[in-house]
PDB file of C-alpha atoms in Angstrom:
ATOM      1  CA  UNK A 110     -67.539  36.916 138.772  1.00  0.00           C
ATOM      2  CA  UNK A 111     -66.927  38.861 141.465  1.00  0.00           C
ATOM      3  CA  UNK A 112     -67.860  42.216 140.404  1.00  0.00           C
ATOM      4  CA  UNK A 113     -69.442  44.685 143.471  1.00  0.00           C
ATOM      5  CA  UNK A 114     -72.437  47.032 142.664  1.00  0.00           C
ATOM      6  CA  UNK A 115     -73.578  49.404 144.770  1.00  0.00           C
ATOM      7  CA  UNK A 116     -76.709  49.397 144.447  1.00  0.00           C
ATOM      8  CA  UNK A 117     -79.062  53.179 145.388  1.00  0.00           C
ATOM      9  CA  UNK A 118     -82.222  54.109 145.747  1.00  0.00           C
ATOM     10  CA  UNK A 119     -84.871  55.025 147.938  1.00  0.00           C
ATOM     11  CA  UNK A 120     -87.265  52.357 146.858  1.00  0.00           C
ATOM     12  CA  UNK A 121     -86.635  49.413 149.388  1.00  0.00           C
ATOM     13  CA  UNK A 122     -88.722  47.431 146.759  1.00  0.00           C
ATOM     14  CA  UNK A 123     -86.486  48.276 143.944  1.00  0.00           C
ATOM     15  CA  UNK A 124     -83.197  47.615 146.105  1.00  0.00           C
ATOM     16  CA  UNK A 125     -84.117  44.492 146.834  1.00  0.00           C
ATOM     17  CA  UNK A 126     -85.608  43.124 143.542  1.00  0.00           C
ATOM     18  CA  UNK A 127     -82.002  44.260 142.114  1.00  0.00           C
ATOM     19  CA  UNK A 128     -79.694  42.734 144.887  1.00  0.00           C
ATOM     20  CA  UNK A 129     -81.881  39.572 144.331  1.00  0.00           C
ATOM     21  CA  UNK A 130     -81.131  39.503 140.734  1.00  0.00           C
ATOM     22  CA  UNK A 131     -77.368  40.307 140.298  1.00  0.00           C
ATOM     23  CA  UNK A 132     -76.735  38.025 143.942  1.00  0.00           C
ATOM     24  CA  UNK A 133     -77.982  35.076 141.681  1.00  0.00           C
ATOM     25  CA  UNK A 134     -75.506  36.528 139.026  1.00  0.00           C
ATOM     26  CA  UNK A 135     -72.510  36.021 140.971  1.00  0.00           C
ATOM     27  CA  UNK A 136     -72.293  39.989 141.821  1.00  0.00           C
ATOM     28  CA  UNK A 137     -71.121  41.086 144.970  1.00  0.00           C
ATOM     29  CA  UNK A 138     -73.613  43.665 146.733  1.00  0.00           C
ATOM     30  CA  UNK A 139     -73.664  46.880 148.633  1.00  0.00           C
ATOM     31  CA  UNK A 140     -76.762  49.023 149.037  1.00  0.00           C
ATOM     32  CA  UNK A 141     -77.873  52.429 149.845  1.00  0.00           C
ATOM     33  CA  UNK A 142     -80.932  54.221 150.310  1.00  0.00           C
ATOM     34  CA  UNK A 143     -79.919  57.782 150.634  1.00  0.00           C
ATOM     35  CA  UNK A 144     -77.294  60.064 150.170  1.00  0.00           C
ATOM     36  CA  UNK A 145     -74.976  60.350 153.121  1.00  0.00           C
ATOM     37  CA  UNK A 146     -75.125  56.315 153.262  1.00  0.00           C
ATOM     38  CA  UNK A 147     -73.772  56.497 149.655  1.00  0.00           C
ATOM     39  CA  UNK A 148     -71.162  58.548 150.348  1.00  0.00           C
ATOM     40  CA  UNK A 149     -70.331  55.639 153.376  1.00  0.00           C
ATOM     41  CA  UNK A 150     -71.073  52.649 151.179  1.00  0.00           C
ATOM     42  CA  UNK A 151     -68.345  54.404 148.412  1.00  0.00           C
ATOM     43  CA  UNK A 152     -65.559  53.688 150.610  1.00  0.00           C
ATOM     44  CA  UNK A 153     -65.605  49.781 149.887  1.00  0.00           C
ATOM     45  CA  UNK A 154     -64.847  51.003 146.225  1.00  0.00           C
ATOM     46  CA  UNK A 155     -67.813  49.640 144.391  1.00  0.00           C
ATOM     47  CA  UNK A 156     -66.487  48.715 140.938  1.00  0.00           C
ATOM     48  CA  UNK A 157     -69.937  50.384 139.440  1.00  0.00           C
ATOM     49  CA  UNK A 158     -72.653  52.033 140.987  1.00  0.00           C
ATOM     50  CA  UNK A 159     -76.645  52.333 140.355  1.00  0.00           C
ATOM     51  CA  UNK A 160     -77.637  55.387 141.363  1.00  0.00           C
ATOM     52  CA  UNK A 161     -81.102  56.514 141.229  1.00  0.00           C
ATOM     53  CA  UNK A 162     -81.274  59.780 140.437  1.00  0.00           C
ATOM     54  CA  UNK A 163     -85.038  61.163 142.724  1.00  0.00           C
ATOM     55  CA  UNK A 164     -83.717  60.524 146.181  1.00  0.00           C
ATOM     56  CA  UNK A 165     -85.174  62.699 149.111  1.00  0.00           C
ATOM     57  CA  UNK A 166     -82.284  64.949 150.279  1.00  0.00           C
ATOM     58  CA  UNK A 167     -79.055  64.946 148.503  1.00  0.00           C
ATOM     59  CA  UNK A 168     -80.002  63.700 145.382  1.00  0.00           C
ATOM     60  CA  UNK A 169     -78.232  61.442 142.316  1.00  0.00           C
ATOM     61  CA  UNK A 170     -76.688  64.120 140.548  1.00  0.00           C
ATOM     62  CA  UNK A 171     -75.043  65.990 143.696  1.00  0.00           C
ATOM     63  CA  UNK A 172     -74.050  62.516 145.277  1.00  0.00           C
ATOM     64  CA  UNK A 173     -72.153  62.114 141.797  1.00  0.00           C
ATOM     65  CA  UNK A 174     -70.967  65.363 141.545  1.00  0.00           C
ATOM     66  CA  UNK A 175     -69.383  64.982 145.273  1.00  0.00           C
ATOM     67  CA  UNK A 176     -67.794  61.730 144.184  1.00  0.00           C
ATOM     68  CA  UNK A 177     -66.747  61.874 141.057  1.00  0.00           C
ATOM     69  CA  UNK A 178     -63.425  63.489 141.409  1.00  0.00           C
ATOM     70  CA  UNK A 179     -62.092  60.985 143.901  1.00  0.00           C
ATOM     71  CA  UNK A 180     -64.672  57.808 142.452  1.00  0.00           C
ATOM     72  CA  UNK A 181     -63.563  56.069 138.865  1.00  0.00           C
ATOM     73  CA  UNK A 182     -65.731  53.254 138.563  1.00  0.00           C
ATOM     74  CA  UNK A 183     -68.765  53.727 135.864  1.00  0.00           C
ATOM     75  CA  UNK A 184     -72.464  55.549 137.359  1.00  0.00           C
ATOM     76  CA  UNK A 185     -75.162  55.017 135.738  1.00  0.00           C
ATOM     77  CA  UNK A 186     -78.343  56.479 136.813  1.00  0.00           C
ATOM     78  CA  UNK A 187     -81.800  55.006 137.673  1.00  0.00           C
ATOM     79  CA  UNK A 188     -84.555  57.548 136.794  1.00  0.00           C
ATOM     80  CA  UNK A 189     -88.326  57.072 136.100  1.00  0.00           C
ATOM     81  CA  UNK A 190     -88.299  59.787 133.414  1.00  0.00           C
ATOM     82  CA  UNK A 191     -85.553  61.631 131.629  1.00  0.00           C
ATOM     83  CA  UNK A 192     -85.330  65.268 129.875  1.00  0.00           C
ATOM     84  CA  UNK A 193     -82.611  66.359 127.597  1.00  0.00           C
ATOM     85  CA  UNK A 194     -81.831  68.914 130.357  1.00  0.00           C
ATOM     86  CA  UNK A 195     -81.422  66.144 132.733  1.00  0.00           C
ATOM     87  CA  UNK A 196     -79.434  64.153 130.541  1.00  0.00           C
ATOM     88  CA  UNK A 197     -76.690  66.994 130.510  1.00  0.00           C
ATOM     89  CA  UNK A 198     -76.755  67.998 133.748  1.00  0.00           C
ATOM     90  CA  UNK A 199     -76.062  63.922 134.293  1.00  0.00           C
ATOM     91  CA  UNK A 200     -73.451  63.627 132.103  1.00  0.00           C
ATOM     92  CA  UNK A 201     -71.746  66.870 133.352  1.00  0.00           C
ATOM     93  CA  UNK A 202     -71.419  65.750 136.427  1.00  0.00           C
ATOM     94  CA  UNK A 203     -69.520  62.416 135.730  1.00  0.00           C
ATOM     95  CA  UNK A 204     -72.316  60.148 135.078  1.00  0.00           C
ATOM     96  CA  UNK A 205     -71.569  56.975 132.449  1.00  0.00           C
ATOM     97  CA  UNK A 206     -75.189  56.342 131.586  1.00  0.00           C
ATOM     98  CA  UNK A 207     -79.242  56.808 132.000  1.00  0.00           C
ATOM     99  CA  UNK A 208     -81.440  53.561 132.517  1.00  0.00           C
ATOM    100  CA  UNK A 209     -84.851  54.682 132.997  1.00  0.00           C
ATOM    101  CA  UNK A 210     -87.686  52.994 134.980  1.00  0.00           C
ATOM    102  CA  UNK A 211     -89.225  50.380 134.251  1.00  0.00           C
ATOM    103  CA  UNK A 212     -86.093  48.647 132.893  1.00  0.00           C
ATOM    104  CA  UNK A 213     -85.591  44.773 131.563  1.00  0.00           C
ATOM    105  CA  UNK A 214     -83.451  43.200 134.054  1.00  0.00           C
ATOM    106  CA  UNK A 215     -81.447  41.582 131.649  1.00  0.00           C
ATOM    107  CA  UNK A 216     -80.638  45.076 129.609  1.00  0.00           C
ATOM    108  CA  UNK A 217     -79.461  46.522 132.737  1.00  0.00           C
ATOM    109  CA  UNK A 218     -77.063  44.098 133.204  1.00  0.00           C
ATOM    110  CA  UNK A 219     -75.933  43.829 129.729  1.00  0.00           C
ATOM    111  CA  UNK A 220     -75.399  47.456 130.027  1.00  0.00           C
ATOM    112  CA  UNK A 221     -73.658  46.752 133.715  1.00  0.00           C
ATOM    113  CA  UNK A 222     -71.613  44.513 131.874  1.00  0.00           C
ATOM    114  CA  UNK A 223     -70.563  46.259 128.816  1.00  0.00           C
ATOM    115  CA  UNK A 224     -69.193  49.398 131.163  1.00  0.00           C
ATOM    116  CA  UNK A 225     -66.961  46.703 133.467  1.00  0.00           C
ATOM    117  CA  UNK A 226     -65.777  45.481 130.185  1.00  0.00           C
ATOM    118  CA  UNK A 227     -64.601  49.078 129.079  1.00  0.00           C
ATOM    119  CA  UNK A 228     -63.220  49.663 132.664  1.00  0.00           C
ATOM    120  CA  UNK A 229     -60.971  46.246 132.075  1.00  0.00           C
ATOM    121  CA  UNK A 230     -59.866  47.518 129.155  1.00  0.00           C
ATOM    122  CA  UNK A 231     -58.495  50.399 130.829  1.00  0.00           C
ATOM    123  CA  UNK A 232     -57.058  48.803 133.611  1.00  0.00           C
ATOM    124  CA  UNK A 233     -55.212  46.943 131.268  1.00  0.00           C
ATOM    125  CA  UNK A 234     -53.322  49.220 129.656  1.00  0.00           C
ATOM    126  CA  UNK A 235     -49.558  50.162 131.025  1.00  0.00           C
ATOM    127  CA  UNK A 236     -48.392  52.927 129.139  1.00  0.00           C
ATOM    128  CA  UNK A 237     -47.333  56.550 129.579  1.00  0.00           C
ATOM    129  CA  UNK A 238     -47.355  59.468 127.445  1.00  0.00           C
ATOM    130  CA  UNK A 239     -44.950  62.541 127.581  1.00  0.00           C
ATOM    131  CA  UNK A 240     -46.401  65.878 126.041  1.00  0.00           C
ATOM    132  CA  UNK A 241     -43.735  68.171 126.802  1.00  0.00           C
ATOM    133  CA  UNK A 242     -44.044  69.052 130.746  1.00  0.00           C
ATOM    134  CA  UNK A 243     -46.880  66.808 130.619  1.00  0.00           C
ATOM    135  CA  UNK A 244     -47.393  63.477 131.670  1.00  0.00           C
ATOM    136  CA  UNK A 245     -50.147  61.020 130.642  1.00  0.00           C
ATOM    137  CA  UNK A 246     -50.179  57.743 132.897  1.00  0.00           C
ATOM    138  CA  UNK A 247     -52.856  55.801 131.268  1.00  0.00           C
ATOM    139  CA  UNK A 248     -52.396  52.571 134.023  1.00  0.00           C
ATOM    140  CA  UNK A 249     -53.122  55.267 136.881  1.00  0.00           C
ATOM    141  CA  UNK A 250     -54.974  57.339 134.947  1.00  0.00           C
ATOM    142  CA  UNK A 251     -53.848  60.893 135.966  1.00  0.00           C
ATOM    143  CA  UNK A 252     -52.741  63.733 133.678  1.00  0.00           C
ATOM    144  CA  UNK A 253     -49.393  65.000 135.556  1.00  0.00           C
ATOM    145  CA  UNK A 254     -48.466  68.618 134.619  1.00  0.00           C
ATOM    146  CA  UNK A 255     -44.853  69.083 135.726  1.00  0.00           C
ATOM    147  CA  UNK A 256     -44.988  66.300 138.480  1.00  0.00           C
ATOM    148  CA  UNK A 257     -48.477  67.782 139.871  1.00  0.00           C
ATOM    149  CA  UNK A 258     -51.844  66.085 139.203  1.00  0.00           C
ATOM    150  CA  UNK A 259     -54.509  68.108 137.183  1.00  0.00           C
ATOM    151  CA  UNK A 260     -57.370  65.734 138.928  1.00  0.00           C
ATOM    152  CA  UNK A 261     -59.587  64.950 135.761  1.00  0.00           C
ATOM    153  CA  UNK A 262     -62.766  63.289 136.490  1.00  0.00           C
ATOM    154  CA  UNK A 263     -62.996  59.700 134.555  1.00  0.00           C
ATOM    155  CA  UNK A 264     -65.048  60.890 131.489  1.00  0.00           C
ATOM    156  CA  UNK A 265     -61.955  63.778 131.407  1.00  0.00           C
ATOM    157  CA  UNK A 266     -59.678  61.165 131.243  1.00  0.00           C
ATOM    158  CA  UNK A 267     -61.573  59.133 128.965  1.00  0.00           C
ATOM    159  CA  UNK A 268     -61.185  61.450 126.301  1.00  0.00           C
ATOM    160  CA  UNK A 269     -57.555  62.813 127.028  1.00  0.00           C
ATOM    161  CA  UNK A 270     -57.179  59.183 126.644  1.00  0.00           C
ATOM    162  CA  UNK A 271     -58.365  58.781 123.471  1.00  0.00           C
ATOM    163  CA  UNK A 272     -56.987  62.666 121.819  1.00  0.00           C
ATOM    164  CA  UNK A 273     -53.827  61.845 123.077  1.00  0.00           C
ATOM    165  CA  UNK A 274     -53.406  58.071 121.641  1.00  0.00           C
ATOM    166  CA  UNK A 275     -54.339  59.803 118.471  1.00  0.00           C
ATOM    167  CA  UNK A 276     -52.379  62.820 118.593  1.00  0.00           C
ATOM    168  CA  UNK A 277     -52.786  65.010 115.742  1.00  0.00           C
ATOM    169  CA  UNK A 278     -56.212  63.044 114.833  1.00  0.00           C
ATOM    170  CA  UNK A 279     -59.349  65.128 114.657  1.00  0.00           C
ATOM    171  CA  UNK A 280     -62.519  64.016 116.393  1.00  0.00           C
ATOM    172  CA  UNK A 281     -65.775  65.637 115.957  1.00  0.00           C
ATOM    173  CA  UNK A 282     -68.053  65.789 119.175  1.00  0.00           C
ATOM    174  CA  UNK A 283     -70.454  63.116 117.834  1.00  0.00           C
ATOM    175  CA  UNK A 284     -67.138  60.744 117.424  1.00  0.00           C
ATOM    176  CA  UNK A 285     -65.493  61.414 121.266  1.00  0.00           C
ATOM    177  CA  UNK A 286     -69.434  60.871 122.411  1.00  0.00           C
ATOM    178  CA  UNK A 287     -69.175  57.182 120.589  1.00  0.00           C
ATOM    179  CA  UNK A 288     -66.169  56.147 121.799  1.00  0.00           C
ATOM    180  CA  UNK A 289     -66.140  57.669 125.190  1.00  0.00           C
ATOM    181  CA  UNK A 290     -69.901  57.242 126.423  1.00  0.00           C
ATOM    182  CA  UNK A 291     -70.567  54.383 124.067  1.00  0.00           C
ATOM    183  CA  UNK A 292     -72.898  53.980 121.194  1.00  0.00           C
ATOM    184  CA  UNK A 293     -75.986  52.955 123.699  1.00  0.00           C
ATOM    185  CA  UNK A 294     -75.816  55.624 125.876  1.00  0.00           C
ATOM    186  CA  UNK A 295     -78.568  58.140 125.866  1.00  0.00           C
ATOM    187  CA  UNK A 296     -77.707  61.241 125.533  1.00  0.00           C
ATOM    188  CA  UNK A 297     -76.217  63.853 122.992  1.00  0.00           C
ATOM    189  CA  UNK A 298     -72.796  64.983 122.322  1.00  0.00           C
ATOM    190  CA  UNK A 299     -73.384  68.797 123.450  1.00  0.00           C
ATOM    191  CA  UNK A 300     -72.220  67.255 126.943  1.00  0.00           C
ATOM    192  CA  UNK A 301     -68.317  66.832 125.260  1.00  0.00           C
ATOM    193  CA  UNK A 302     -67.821  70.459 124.894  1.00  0.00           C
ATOM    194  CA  UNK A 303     -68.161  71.046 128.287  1.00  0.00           C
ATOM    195  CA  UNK A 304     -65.851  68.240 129.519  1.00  0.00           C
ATOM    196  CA  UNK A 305     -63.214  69.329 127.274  1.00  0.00           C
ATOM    197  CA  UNK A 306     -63.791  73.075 128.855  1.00  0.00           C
ATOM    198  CA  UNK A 307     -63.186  71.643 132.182  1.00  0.00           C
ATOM    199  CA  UNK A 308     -59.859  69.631 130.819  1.00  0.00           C
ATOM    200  CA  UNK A 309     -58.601  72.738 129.359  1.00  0.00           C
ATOM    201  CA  UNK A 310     -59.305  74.557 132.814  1.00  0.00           C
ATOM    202  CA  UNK A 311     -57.562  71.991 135.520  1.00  0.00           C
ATOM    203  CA  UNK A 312     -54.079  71.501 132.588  1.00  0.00           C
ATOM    204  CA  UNK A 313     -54.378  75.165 132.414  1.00  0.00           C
ATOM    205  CA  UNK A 314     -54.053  76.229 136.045  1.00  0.00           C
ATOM    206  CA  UNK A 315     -50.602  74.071 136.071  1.00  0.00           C
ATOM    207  CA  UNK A 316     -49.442  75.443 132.101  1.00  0.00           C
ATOM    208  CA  UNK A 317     -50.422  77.546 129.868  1.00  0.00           C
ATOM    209  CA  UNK A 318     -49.198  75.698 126.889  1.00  0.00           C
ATOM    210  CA  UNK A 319     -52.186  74.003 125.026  1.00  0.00           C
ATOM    211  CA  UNK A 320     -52.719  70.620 124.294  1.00  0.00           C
ATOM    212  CA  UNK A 321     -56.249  70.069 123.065  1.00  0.00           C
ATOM    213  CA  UNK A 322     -56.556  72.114 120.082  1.00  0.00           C
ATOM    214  CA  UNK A 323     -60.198  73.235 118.265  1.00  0.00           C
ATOM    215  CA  UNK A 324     -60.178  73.068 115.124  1.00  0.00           C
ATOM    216  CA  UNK A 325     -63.217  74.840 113.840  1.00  0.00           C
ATOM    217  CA  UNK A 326     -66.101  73.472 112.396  1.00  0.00           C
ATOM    218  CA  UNK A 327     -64.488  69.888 112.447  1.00  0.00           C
ATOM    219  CA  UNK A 328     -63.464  69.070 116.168  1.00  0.00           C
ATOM    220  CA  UNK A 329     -60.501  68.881 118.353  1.00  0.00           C
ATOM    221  CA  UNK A 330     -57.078  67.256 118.285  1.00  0.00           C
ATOM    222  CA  UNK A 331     -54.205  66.717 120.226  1.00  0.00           C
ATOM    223  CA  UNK A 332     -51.259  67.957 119.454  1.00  0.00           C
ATOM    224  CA  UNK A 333     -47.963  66.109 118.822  1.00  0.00           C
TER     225      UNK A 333
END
């Protein structure tokens, strides 16, 4: 298989039990027990990462909020209990998923498995998209404004991705939260409104043409 997790958390007992189970899976294995050896470990570009989210320190959500700019590979956090306020914050900061302790070893990796399939498909695709002075390489997956990057985070791109392969479309949050976080994700789609704000901020310090338009009461759509 192939695949390399990065597996982190501050539970050496929980570390182990995981590296244990996805070694005998065929995964390849990094680990981390704290922030700053995250941020090390992130360099031999993990293609997911298990991040629990209560370490002492710099914790989940500012380790993925440090990374997530420069990091494309799915997070999903490990957590022993979850809040809806937690869930957002998550999300917001470029997190893929919640999988909350105790978990079945075999859902995790059926959940593992399900994101490396989505990244594949992504990989996959070779195709480009001109909006005007904008440019939409799907294969790198960067949002060019007149030859200059606007440095969207992956769940960003995500759902340029999927406005702007249905241009003129309209999704409602609830839709974009399907297709871009998946159905079996847990968490809500109040989390898309403010990923879209942040797309519409980064395009719109390079243009101030508009590309992702509201339309009210129904959703948002790209337009042609």
């Amino acid at each position: 298989m192939g695949f390399k997790v990065l597996i982190a958390d501050d539970e050496k007992d929980i570390v182990e039990m995981l590296s244990a189970f996805f070694t005998g899976k065929g995964y390849d294995i990094l680990t981390a027990y704290n922030g700053e050896e995250i941020l090390r470990k992130i360099e031999k570009q993990p293609d997911i990462i298990l991040l629990d989210v209560n370490m002492p320190g710099m914790d989940g959500f500012e380790v993925c909020r440090r990374v997530r700019d420069y990091v494309s590979c799915p997070i999903l956090f490990l957590t022993a209990r979850i809040e809806d306020a937690d869930k957002v914050k998550g999300f917001s900061v470029g997190g893929d998923d919640y999988v909350v302790k105790p978990f079945s070893l075999m859902e995790l990796e059926a959940r593992i498995q399900a994101h490396l399939r989505r990244e594949a498909r992504h990989q996959n695709q070779a195709k480009v998209k001109f909006s005007g002075e904008l440019l939409v390489d799907y294969s790198e997956r960067v949002v060019y404004v007149n030859g200059y990057a606007a440095g969207l985070a992956k769940k960003e791109f995500d759902i340029v991705e999927l406005l702007s392969q249905n241009a003129g479309q309209v999704f409602d949050k609830e839709r974009i939260y399907e297709k871009v976080w998946g159905y079996d994700s847990e968490g809500d789609s109040s989390v898309v409104a403010e990923h879209i704000r942040r797309i519409r901020v980064k395009i719109g310090v390079l243009t101030d043409k508009v590309h992702i338009e509201t339309v009210w009461g129904c959703g948002y759509k790209w337009l042609k």
